[in-house]
N, CA, C and O atoms as a Maestro MAE file, in Angstrom:
{
 s_m_m2io_version
 :::
 2.0.0
}

f_m_ct {
 s_m_title
 :::
 protein
 m_atom[136] {
  # First column is atom index #
  i_m_mmod_type
  r_m_x_coord
  r_m_y_coord
  r_m_z_coord
  i_m_residue_number
  s_m_chain_name
  s_m_pdb_residue_name
  s_m_pdb_atom_name
  i_m_atomic_number
  :::
  1 25 27.759 41.529 -22.971 1 A "UNK " " N  " 7
  2 3 28.052 40.058 -23.626 1 A "UNK " " CA " 6
  3 2 27.709 38.883 -22.655 1 A "UNK " " C  " 6
  4 15 28.538 38.674 -21.769 1 A "UNK " " O  " 8
  5 25 26.625 38.106 -22.700 2 A "UNK " " N  " 7
  6 3 26.544 36.984 -21.710 2 A "UNK " " CA " 6
  7 2 27.059 35.665 -22.407 2 A "UNK " " C  " 6
  8 15 27.095 35.454 -23.619 2 A "UNK " " O  " 8
  9 25 27.447 34.824 -21.391 3 A "UNK " " N  " 7
  10 3 27.800 33.512 -22.198 3 A "UNK " " CA " 6
  11 2 26.646 33.012 -22.949 3 A "UNK " " C  " 6
  12 15 26.799 32.597 -24.098 3 A "UNK " " O  " 8
  13 25 25.142 33.026 -22.195 4 A "UNK " " N  " 7
  14 3 24.335 32.050 -22.930 4 A "UNK " " CA " 6
  15 2 24.121 32.792 -24.871 4 A "UNK " " C  " 6
  16 15 23.632 32.161 -25.809 4 A "UNK " " O  " 8
  17 25 24.631 34.135 -24.919 5 A "UNK " " N  " 7
  18 3 24.703 34.674 -26.242 5 A "UNK " " CA " 6
  19 2 25.869 34.085 -26.903 5 A "UNK " " C  " 6
  20 15 25.811 34.311 -28.112 5 A "UNK " " O  " 8
  21 25 26.864 33.442 -26.581 6 A "UNK " " N  " 7
  22 3 28.060 33.047 -27.104 6 A "UNK " " CA " 6
  23 2 28.504 31.767 -26.470 6 A "UNK " " C  " 6
  24 15 29.366 31.570 -25.614 6 A "UNK " " O  " 8
  25 25 27.682 30.923 -27.117 7 A "UNK " " N  " 7
  26 3 28.109 29.290 -26.278 7 A "UNK " " CA " 6
  27 2 29.615 28.914 -26.869 7 A "UNK " " C  " 6
  28 15 30.318 28.083 -26.293 7 A "UNK " " O  " 8
  29 25 30.081 29.663 -28.175 8 A "UNK " " N  " 7
  30 3 31.667 29.314 -28.345 8 A "UNK " " CA " 6
  31 2 32.309 30.194 -27.564 8 A "UNK " " C  " 6
  32 15 33.520 29.994 -27.662 8 A "UNK " " O  " 8
  33 25 32.082 30.991 -26.904 9 A "UNK " " N  " 7
  34 3 33.184 31.899 -26.414 9 A "UNK " " CA " 6
  35 2 32.898 31.034 -24.803 9 A "UNK " " C  " 6
  36 15 33.906 31.018 -24.098 9 A "UNK " " O  " 8
  37 25 32.090 30.587 -24.412 10 A "UNK " " N  " 7
  38 3 31.950 29.978 -23.131 10 A "UNK " " CA " 6
  39 2 33.024 28.491 -23.272 10 A "UNK " " C  " 6
  40 15 33.672 28.078 -22.310 10 A "UNK " " O  " 8
  41 25 33.039 28.008 -24.276 11 A "UNK " " N  " 7
  42 3 33.668 26.858 -24.717 11 A "UNK " " CA " 6
  43 2 34.832 27.164 -24.616 11 A "UNK " " C  " 6
  44 15 35.512 26.528 -23.811 11 A "UNK " " O  " 8
  45 25 35.454 28.253 -25.410 12 A "UNK " " N  " 7
  46 3 36.994 28.689 -25.558 12 A "UNK " " CA " 6
  47 2 37.544 28.912 -24.177 12 A "UNK " " C  " 6
  48 15 38.639 28.493 -23.802 12 A "UNK " " O  " 8
  49 25 36.401 29.849 -23.197 13 A "UNK " " N  " 7
  50 3 36.925 30.501 -21.945 13 A "UNK " " CA " 6
  51 2 36.942 29.094 -21.198 13 A "UNK " " C  " 6
  52 15 37.920 29.087 -20.450 13 A "UNK " " O  " 8
  53 25 36.201 27.852 -21.115 14 A "UNK " " N  " 7
  54 3 36.633 26.858 -20.249 14 A "UNK " " CA " 6
  55 2 38.096 26.101 -20.636 14 A "UNK " " C  " 6
  56 15 39.038 25.830 -19.892 14 A "UNK " " O  " 8
  57 25 37.924 25.865 -22.076 15 A "UNK " " N  " 7
  58 3 39.092 25.155 -23.050 15 A "UNK " " CA " 6
  59 2 40.413 26.090 -22.086 15 A "UNK " " C  " 6
  60 15 41.220 25.484 -21.380 15 A "UNK " " O  " 8
  61 25 40.416 27.297 -22.203 16 A "UNK " " N  " 7
  62 3 41.560 28.334 -21.847 16 A "UNK " " CA " 6
  63 2 41.815 27.740 -20.120 16 A "UNK " " C  " 6
  64 15 42.828 27.215 -19.658 16 A "UNK " " O  " 8
  65 25 40.736 27.995 -19.550 17 A "UNK " " N  " 7
  66 3 40.764 27.600 -18.262 17 A "UNK " " CA " 6
  67 2 41.319 26.427 -17.870 17 A "UNK " " C  " 6
  68 15 42.218 26.350 -17.033 17 A "UNK " " O  " 8
  69 25 40.769 25.407 -18.499 18 A "UNK " " N  " 7
  70 3 41.466 24.114 -18.425 18 A "UNK " " CA " 6
  71 2 42.855 23.981 -18.852 18 A "UNK " " C  " 6
  72 15 43.540 23.204 -18.185 18 A "UNK " " O  " 8
  73 25 43.336 24.506 -19.703 19 A "UNK " " N  " 7
  74 3 44.631 24.692 -20.106 19 A "UNK " " CA " 6
  75 2 45.781 25.185 -18.982 19 A "UNK " " C  " 6
  76 15 46.711 24.634 -18.393 19 A "UNK " " O  " 8
  77 25 45.274 26.348 -19.012 20 A "UNK " " N  " 7
  78 3 45.757 27.133 -17.793 20 A "UNK " " CA " 6
  79 2 45.937 26.202 -16.476 20 A "UNK " " C  " 6
  80 15 47.082 26.176 -16.023 20 A "UNK " " O  " 8
  81 25 45.174 25.610 -15.957 21 A "UNK " " N  " 7
  82 3 45.051 25.129 -14.685 21 A "UNK " " CA " 6
  83 2 46.114 23.639 -14.760 21 A "UNK " " C  " 6
  84 15 46.880 23.248 -13.879 21 A "UNK " " O  " 8
  85 25 45.848 23.013 -16.104 22 A "UNK " " N  " 7
  86 3 46.975 22.021 -16.519 22 A "UNK " " CA " 6
  87 2 48.361 22.223 -16.369 22 A "UNK " " C  " 6
  88 15 49.131 21.447 -15.802 22 A "UNK " " O  " 8
  89 25 48.724 23.579 -17.041 23 A "UNK " " N  " 7
  90 3 49.984 24.053 -17.495 23 A "UNK " " CA " 6
  91 2 50.527 24.057 -15.698 23 A "UNK " " C  " 6
  92 15 51.542 23.456 -15.347 23 A "UNK " " O  " 8
  93 25 49.769 24.728 -14.864 24 A "UNK " " N  " 7
  94 3 50.052 25.242 -13.590 24 A "UNK " " CA " 6
  95 2 50.363 23.898 -12.760 24 A "UNK " " C  " 6
  96 15 51.170 23.715 -11.848 24 A "UNK " " O  " 8
  97 25 49.552 23.115 -13.312 25 A "UNK " " N  " 7
  98 3 49.914 21.732 -12.316 25 A "UNK " " CA " 6
  99 2 51.225 21.102 -12.505 25 A "UNK " " C  " 6
  100 15 51.976 20.659 -11.635 25 A "UNK " " O  " 8
  101 25 51.407 21.134 -13.961 26 A "UNK " " N  " 7
  102 3 52.656 20.511 -14.699 26 A "UNK " " CA " 6
  103 2 53.684 21.597 -14.032 26 A "UNK " " C  " 6
  104 15 54.684 21.118 -13.497 26 A "UNK " " O  " 8
  105 25 53.558 22.728 -14.022 27 A "UNK " " N  " 7
  106 3 55.049 23.382 -13.589 27 A "UNK " " CA " 6
  107 2 55.229 23.219 -12.252 27 A "UNK " " C  " 6
  108 15 56.389 23.147 -11.847 27 A "UNK " " O  " 8
  109 25 54.125 23.128 -11.307 28 A "UNK " " N  " 7
  110 3 54.255 22.587 -9.731 28 A "UNK " " CA " 6
  111 2 54.813 21.402 -9.269 28 A "UNK " " C  " 6
  112 15 55.337 21.236 -8.167 28 A "UNK " " O  " 8
  113 25 54.608 20.156 -10.629 29 A "UNK " " N  " 7
  114 3 55.007 19.180 -10.314 29 A "UNK " " CA " 6
  115 2 56.578 19.001 -11.365 29 A "UNK " " C  " 6
  116 15 57.310 18.020 -11.240 29 A "UNK " " O  " 8
  117 25 56.751 19.693 -11.967 30 A "UNK " " N  " 7
  118 3 58.149 19.425 -12.546 30 A "UNK " " CA " 6
  119 2 58.966 20.910 -12.740 30 A "UNK " " C  " 6
  120 15 59.129 21.542 -13.784 30 A "UNK " " O  " 8
  121 25 59.377 21.208 -11.486 31 A "UNK " " N  " 7
  122 3 59.860 22.646 -11.326 31 A "UNK " " CA " 6
  123 2 61.120 22.640 -12.243 31 A "UNK " " C  " 6
  124 15 61.494 23.667 -12.809 31 A "UNK " " O  " 8
  125 25 61.755 21.457 -12.365 32 A "UNK " " N  " 7
  126 3 63.296 21.844 -12.854 32 A "UNK " " CA " 6
  127 2 63.135 21.711 -14.362 32 A "UNK " " C  " 6
  128 15 64.152 21.414 -14.989 32 A "UNK " " O  " 8
  129 25 62.032 21.883 -15.010 33 A "UNK " " N  " 7
  130 3 61.805 21.993 -16.282 33 A "UNK " " CA " 6
  131 2 61.823 23.581 -16.538 33 A "UNK " " C  " 6
  132 15 62.018 24.038 -17.664 33 A "UNK " " O  " 8
  133 25 61.596 24.416 -15.365 34 A "UNK " " N  " 7
  134 3 61.697 26.028 -15.624 34 A "UNK " " CA " 6
  135 2 62.843 26.819 -14.950 34 A "UNK " " C  " 6
  136 15 62.943 28.033 -15.128 34 A "UNK " " O  " 8
  :::
 }
 m_bond[135] {
  # First column is bond index #
  i_m_from
  i_m_to
  i_m_order
  :::
  1 1 2 1
  2 2 3 1
  3 3 4 2
  4 3 5 1
  5 5 6 1
  6 6 7 1
  7 7 8 2
  8 7 9 1
  9 9 10 1
  10 10 11 1
  11 11 12 2
  12 11 13 1
  13 13 14 1
  14 14 15 1
  15 15 16 2
  16 15 17 1
  17 17 18 1
  18 18 19 1
  19 19 20 2
  20 19 21 1
  21 21 22 1
  22 22 23 1
  23 23 24 2
  24 23 25 1
  25 25 26 1
  26 26 27 1
  27 27 28 2
  28 27 29 1
  29 29 30 1
  30 30 31 1
  31 31 32 2
  32 31 33 1
  33 33 34 1
  34 34 35 1
  35 35 36 2
  36 35 37 1
  37 37 38 1
  38 38 39 1
  39 39 40 2
  40 39 41 1
  41 41 42 1
  42 42 43 1
  43 43 44 2
  44 43 45 1
  45 45 46 1
  46 46 47 1
  47 47 48 2
  48 47 49 1
  49 49 50 1
  50 50 51 1
  51 51 52 2
  52 51 53 1
  53 53 54 1
  54 54 55 1
  55 55 56 2
  56 55 57 1
  57 57 58 1
  58 58 59 1
  59 59 60 2
  60 59 61 1
  61 61 62 1
  62 62 63 1
  63 63 64 2
  64 63 65 1
  65 65 66 1
  66 66 67 1
  67 67 68 2
  68 67 69 1
  69 69 70 1
  70 70 71 1
  71 71 72 2
  72 71 73 1
  73 73 74 1
  74 74 75 1
  75 75 76 2
  76 75 77 1
  77 77 78 1
  78 78 79 1
  79 79 80 2
  80 79 81 1
  81 81 82 1
  82 82 83 1
  83 83 84 2
  84 83 85 1
  85 85 86 1
  86 86 87 1
  87 87 88 2
  88 87 89 1
  89 89 90 1
  90 90 91 1
  91 91 92 2
  92 91 93 1
  93 93 94 1
  94 94 95 1
  95 95 96 2
  96 95 97 1
  97 97 98 1
  98 98 99 1
  99 99 100 2
  100 99 101 1
  101 101 102 1
  102 102 103 1
  103 103 104 2
  104 103 105 1
  105 105 106 1
  106 106 107 1
  107 107 108 2
  108 107 109 1
  109 109 110 1
  110 110 111 1
  111 111 112 2
  112 111 113 1
  113 113 114 1
  114 114 115 1
  115 115 116 2
  116 115 117 1
  117 117 118 1
  118 118 119 1
  119 119 120 2
  120 119 121 1
  121 121 122 1
  122 122 123 1
  123 123 124 2
  124 123 125 1
  125 125 126 1
  126 126 127 1
  127 127 128 2
  128 127 129 1
  129 129 130 1
  130 130 131 1
  131 131 132 2
  132 131 133 1
  133 133 134 1
  134 134 135 1
  135 135 136 2
  :::
 }
}
């Protein structure tokens, strides 16, 4: 499967990556929450 055949999959992958990056940044700057 290629991304060009699945634009929704590409968008979902990008959103997931952004969400994971945001979570990691939050965890990095708020270690007392975990």
